[in-house]
Coordinates of C-alpha atoms in Angstrom, one line a residue:
Q760 CA 0.0 0.0 0.0
Q761 CA 2.9 2.4 0.7
S762 CA 4.3 1.9 -2.7
E763 CA 0.9 2.7 -4.3
S764 CA 0.6 5.9 -2.3
R765 CA 4.2 6.8 -3.4
N766 CA 3.2 6.3 -7.0
E767 CA 0.2 8.5 -6.5
N768 CA 2.4 11.2 -4.9
T769 CA 4.9 10.9 -7.8
T770 CA 2.2 11.3 -10.3
S771 CA 0.8 14.5 -8.6
N772 CA 4.3 15.8 -8.2
D773 CA 4.8 15.4 -12.0
N774 CA 2.2 18.1 -12.5
L775 CA 4.5 20.5 -10.5
S776 CA 7.6 19.7 -12.6
T777 CA 9.5 22.2 -14.6
E778 CA 8.4 20.6 -17.9
A779 CA 4.7 20.9 -16.8
F780 CA 5.2 24.5 -16.1
R781 CA 6.9 25.1 -19.5
Q782 CA 4.0 23.4 -21.2
A783 CA 1.4 25.4 -19.3
A784 CA 3.3 28.7 -20.1
A785 CA 3.5 27.7 -23.8
A786 CA -0.3 27.0 -23.9
V787 CA -1.0 30.5 -22.3
A788 CA 1.3 32.2 -24.7
S789 CA -0.3 30.4 -27.6
R790 CA -3.8 31.5 -26.5
N791 CA -2.5 35.1 -26.1
D792 CA -1.0 35.1 -29.6
N793 CA -4.3 33.9 -31.0
E794 CA -6.3 36.7 -29.3
E795 CA -6.9 39.8 -31.4
Q796 CA -5.1 42.8 -29.9
S797 CA -6.9 46.1 -29.8
P798 CA -4.9 49.4 -30.4
L799 CA -6.6 50.6 -27.2
D800 CA -5.0 47.8 -25.1
E801 CA -1.9 50.1 -24.7
F802 CA -3.9 53.3 -24.4
T803 CA -2.6 55.5 -21.5
G804 CA -3.2 58.9 -19.9
Y805 CA -0.5 60.3 -22.2
A806 CA -2.4 58.9 -25.2
L807 CA -5.6 60.5 -23.9
R808 CA -3.9 63.8 -23.5
D809 CA -2.6 63.6 -27.0
L810 CA -6.0 62.7 -28.3
L811 CA -7.5 65.8 -26.6
I812 CA -4.8 68.1 -27.9
T813 CA -5.2 66.7 -31.4
K814 CA -8.9 67.2 -31.4
W815 CA -9.2 70.6 -29.7
G816 CA -5.7 72.0 -29.7
A817 CA -5.2 72.1 -25.9
P818 CA -5.0 69.7 -22.9
L819 CA -8.5 69.4 -21.5
D820 CA -9.7 68.0 -18.2
I821 CA -12.2 65.1 -17.9
D822 CA -14.5 64.4 -15.0
F823 CA -17.2 61.9 -14.3
Q824 CA -20.6 63.4 -13.3
R825 CA -23.9 61.8 -12.4
D826 CA -27.2 63.0 -13.9
A827 CA -29.9 64.4 -11.6
S828 CA -31.5 61.0 -11.0
L829 CA -28.1 59.4 -10.2
S830 CA -28.9 56.6 -12.6
E831 CA -26.3 57.5 -15.3
V832 CA -22.7 58.7 -15.3
F833 CA -21.3 61.0 -17.9
C834 CA -17.8 62.1 -18.9
T835 CA -17.5 65.8 -19.0
I836 CA -14.7 67.5 -20.9
L837 CA -13.6 70.8 -19.5
P838 CA -11.0 73.5 -20.4
I839 CA -8.2 73.8 -17.9
A840 CA -5.4 76.3 -17.1
F841 CA -2.5 74.9 -15.1
G842 CA -1.5 76.7 -12.0
Q843 CA -4.6 78.9 -11.8
R844 CA -6.4 77.4 -8.7
L845 CA -9.9 78.7 -9.7
K846 CA -9.7 77.1 -13.2
C847 CA -7.7 74.0 -12.6
R848 CA -7.8 71.3 -9.9
H849 CA -4.4 70.0 -11.1
E850 CA -1.4 71.9 -9.8
T851 CA 1.1 70.2 -12.1
E852 CA 1.1 68.4 -15.4
L853 CA 2.1 65.2 -13.6
E854 CA -1.1 65.4 -11.5
Y855 CA -3.1 66.0 -14.7
L856 CA -1.5 63.0 -16.4
M857 CA -2.1 60.8 -13.4
H858 CA -5.8 61.9 -13.4
L859 CA -6.1 61.1 -17.1
Q860 CA -4.5 57.6 -16.5
G861 CA -7.2 57.1 -13.8
I862 CA -9.9 58.1 -16.3
V863 CA -8.5 55.6 -18.9
E864 CA -8.5 52.8 -16.2
V865 CA -12.1 53.4 -15.2
L866 CA -13.3 53.6 -18.8
R867 CA -11.4 50.3 -19.5
K868 CA -12.8 48.6 -16.4
Y869 CA -16.3 49.3 -17.6
D870 CA -15.5 48.5 -21.2
Q871 CA -16.2 52.0 -22.4
L872 CA -12.8 53.2 -23.5
D873 CA -13.4 52.4 -27.2
N874 CA -16.8 54.2 -27.1
F875 CA -15.3 57.2 -25.4
V876 CA -12.3 57.5 -27.8
T877 CA -14.6 57.1 -30.8
F878 CA -16.9 59.8 -29.5
V879 CA -14.1 62.2 -28.9
A880 CA -12.7 61.6 -32.4
S881 CA -16.1 62.0 -34.1
T882 CA -17.9 64.8 -32.1
N883 CA -18.4 68.3 -33.5
K884 CA -18.9 69.8 -30.0
S885 CA -16.3 71.9 -28.4
P886 CA -15.7 72.2 -24.6
K887 CA -16.5 75.6 -23.3
A888 CA -15.7 77.0 -19.9
G889 CA -18.6 76.9 -17.4
T890 CA -20.6 74.3 -19.4
D891 CA -20.9 70.5 -19.5
S892 CA -19.5 69.3 -22.8

């Protein structure tokens, strides 16, 4: 009976071998190679800033706001002026880029990054100070 339990342990330990690990890693890599990559997979706060500058000629701020019934959330695009406390909540460009990275991560988490980027690229609206755009 002891030899049977040793054989079972040896078999289960084979699953933890280096070769088993290599085979599992190769299988995962193969699956990843077969998955279609989206250009937005590598989209960052820097890319969002560049998109805003390309579209409207200036870095703009983005904020999430709820509607009056609190049932929907919108992205609002606002003009900013760095260093002017009344007009900008970001004191430095680094803070601004970190904020944009956070926006990208939230949009990606809720699978809305593609929709947002498409909207920004195709809209004819322009952000105006004091309004929700």
